[in-house]
PDB file of C-alpha atoms in Angstrom:
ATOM      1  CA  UNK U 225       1.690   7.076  31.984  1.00  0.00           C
ATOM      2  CA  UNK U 226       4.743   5.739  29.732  1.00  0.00           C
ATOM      3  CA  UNK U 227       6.278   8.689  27.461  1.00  0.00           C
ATOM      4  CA  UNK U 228       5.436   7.422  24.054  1.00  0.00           C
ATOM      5  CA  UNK U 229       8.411   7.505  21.615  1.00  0.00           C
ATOM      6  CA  UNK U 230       9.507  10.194  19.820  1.00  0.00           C
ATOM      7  CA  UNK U 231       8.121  10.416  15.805  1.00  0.00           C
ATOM      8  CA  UNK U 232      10.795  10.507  12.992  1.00  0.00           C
ATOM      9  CA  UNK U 233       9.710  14.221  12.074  1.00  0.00           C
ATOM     10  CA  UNK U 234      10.266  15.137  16.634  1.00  0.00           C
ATOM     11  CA  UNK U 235      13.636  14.037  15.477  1.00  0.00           C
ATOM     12  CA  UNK U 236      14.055  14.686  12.316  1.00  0.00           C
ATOM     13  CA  UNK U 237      15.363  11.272  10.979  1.00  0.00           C
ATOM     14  CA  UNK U 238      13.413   8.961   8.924  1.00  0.00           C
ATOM     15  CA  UNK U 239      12.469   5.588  11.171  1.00  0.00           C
ATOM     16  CA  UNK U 240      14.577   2.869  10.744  1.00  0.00           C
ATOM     17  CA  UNK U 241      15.017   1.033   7.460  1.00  0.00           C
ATOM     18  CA  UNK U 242      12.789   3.466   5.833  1.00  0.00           C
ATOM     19  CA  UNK U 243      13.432   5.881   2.629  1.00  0.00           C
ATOM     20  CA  UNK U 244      15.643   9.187   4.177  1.00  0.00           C
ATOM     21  CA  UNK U 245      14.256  11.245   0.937  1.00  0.00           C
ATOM     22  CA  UNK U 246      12.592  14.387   2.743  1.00  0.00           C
ATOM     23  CA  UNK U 247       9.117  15.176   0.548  1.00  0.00           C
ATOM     24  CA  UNK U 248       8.345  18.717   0.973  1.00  0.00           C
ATOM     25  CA  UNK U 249       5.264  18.403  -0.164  1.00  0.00           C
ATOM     26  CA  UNK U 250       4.021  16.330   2.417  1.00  0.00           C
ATOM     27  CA  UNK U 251       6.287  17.641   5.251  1.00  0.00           C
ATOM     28  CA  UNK U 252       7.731  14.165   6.101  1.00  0.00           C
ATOM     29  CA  UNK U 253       9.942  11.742   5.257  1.00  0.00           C
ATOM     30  CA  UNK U 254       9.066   8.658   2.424  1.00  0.00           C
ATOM     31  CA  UNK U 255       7.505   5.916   4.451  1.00  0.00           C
ATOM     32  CA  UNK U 256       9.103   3.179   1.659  1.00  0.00           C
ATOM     33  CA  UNK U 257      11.157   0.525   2.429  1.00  0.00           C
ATOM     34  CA  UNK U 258      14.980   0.621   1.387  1.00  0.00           C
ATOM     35  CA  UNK U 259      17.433  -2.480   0.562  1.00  0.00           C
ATOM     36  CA  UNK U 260      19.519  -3.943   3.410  1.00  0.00           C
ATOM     37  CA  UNK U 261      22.708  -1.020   3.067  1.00  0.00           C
ATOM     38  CA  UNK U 262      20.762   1.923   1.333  1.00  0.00           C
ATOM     39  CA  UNK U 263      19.964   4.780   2.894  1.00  0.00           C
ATOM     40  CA  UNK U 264      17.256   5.744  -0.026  1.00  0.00           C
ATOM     41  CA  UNK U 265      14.087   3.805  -1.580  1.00  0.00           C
ATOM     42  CA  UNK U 266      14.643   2.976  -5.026  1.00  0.00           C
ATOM     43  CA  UNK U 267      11.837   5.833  -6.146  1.00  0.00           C
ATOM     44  CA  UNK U 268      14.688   8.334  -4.505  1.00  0.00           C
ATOM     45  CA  UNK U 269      17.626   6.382  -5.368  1.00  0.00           C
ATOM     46  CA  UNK U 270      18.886   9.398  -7.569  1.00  0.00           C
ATOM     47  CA  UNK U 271      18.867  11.636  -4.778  1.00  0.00           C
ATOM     48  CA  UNK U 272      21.752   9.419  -3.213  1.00  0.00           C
ATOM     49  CA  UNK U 273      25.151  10.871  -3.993  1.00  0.00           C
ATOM     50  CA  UNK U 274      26.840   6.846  -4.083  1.00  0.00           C
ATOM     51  CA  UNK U 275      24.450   5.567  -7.081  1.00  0.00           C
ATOM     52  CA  UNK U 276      25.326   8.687  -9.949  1.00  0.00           C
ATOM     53  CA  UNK U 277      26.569   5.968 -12.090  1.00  0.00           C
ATOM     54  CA  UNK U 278      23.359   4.241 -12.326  1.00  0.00           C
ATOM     55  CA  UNK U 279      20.789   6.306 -14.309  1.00  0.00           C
ATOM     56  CA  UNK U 280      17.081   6.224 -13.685  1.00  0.00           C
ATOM     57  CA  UNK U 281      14.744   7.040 -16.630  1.00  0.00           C
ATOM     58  CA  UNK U 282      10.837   6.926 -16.374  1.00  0.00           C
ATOM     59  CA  UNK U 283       8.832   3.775 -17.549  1.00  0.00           C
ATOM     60  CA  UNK U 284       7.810   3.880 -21.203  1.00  0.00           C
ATOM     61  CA  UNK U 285       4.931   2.092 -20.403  1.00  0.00           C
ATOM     62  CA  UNK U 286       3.735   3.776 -17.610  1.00  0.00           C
ATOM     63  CA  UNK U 287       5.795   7.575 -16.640  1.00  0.00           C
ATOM     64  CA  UNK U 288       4.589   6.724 -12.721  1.00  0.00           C
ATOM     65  CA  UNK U 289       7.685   4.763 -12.025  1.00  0.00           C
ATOM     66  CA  UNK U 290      11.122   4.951 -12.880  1.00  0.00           C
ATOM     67  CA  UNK U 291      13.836   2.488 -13.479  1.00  0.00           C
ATOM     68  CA  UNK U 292      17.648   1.875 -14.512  1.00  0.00           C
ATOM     69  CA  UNK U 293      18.379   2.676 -17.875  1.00  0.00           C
ATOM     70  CA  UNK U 294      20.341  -0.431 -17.706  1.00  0.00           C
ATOM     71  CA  UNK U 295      17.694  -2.886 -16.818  1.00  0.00           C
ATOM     72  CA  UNK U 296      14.949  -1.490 -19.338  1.00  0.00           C
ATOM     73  CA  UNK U 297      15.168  -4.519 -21.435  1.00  0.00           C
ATOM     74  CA  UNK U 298      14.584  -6.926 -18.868  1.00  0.00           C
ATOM     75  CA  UNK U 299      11.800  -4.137 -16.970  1.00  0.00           C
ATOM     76  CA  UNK U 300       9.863  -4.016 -20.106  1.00  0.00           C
ATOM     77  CA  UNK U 301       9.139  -8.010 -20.262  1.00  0.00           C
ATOM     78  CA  UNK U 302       7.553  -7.824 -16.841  1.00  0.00           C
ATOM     79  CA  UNK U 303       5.979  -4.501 -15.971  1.00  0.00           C
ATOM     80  CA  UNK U 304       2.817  -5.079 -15.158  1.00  0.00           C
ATOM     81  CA  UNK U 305       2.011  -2.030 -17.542  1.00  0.00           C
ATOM     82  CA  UNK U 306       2.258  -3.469 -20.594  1.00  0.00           C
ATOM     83  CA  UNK U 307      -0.276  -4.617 -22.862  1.00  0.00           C
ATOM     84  CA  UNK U 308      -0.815  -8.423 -22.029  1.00  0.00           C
ATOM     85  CA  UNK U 309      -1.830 -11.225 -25.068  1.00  0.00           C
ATOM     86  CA  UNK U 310      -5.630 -11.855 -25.265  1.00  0.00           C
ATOM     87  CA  UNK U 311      -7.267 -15.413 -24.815  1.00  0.00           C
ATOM     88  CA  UNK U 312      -7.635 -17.273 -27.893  1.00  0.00           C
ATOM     89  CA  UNK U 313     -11.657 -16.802 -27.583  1.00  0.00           C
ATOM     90  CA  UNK U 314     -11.397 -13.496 -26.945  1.00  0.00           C
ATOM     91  CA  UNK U 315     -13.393 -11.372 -30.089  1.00  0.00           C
ATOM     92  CA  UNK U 316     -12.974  -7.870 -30.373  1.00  0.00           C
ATOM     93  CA  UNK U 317     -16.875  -5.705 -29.846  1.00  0.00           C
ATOM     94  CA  UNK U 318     -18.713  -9.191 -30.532  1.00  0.00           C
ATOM     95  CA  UNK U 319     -21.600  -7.431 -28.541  1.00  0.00           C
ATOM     96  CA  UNK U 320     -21.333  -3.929 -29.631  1.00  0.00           C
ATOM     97  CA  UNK U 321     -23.975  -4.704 -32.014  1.00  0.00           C
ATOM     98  CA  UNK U 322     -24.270  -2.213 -35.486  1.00  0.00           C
ATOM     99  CA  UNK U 323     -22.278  -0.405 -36.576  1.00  0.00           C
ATOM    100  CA  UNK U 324     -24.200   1.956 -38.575  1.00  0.00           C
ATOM    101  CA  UNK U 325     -27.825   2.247 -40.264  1.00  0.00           C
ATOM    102  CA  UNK U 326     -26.612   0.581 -43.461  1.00  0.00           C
ATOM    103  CA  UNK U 327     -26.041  -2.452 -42.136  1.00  0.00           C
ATOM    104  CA  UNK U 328     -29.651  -2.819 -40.888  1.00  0.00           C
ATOM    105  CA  UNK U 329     -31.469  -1.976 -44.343  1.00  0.00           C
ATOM    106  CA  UNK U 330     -29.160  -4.737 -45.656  1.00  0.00           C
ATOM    107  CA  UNK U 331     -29.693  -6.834 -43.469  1.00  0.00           C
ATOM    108  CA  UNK U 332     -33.765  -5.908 -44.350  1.00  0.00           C
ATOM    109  CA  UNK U 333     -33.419  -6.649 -47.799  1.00  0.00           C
TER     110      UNK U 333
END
């Protein structure tokens, strides 16, 4: 039988052109893809001595991802977290039904 090849945690080196963040947690390395040049995913990205001058802040929309303080503007026009328009027919409880009592004894009268 072939040897099969060694595992990034055998070696202790994240696979190629993945994230070299170690998670503790999880006793492994991130599995997420980094940009051609970067040695971290951009989840880990402040981890990496190089990018200090680039601040990462949390989403105000949604605190499960994080991005540059510098691109929040233009972020917050497409995260998919935000609150999108309703259609125009689009009513608000049109089949709740009542409310309360009161409405049905005026309703009655």
């Amino acid at each position: 039988m072939a040897a099969s090849a060694p595992t990034p945690h055998a070696t202790g080196f994240p696979a190629e052109g993945r994230c070299g963040y170690y998670v503790a947690k999880k006793k492994r390395f991130c599995r997420m893809v980094v940009a051609a040049g970067k040695r971290f995913c951009g989840e880990h990205a402040g981890a990496a001595e190089e990018e200090n001058a680039r601040k990462r802040i949390l989403c105000p929309l949604d605190p499960k991802h994080t991005v540059y303080e510098d691109q929040l503007a233009k972020h917050l026009k497409k995260c998919n977290s935000r609150e999108k328009p309703k259609p125009d027919f689009f009513i608000q409880d049109i089949n709740a039904g009542l409310k309360d009592e009161t409405e049905i004894t005026e309703q009655m009268i």
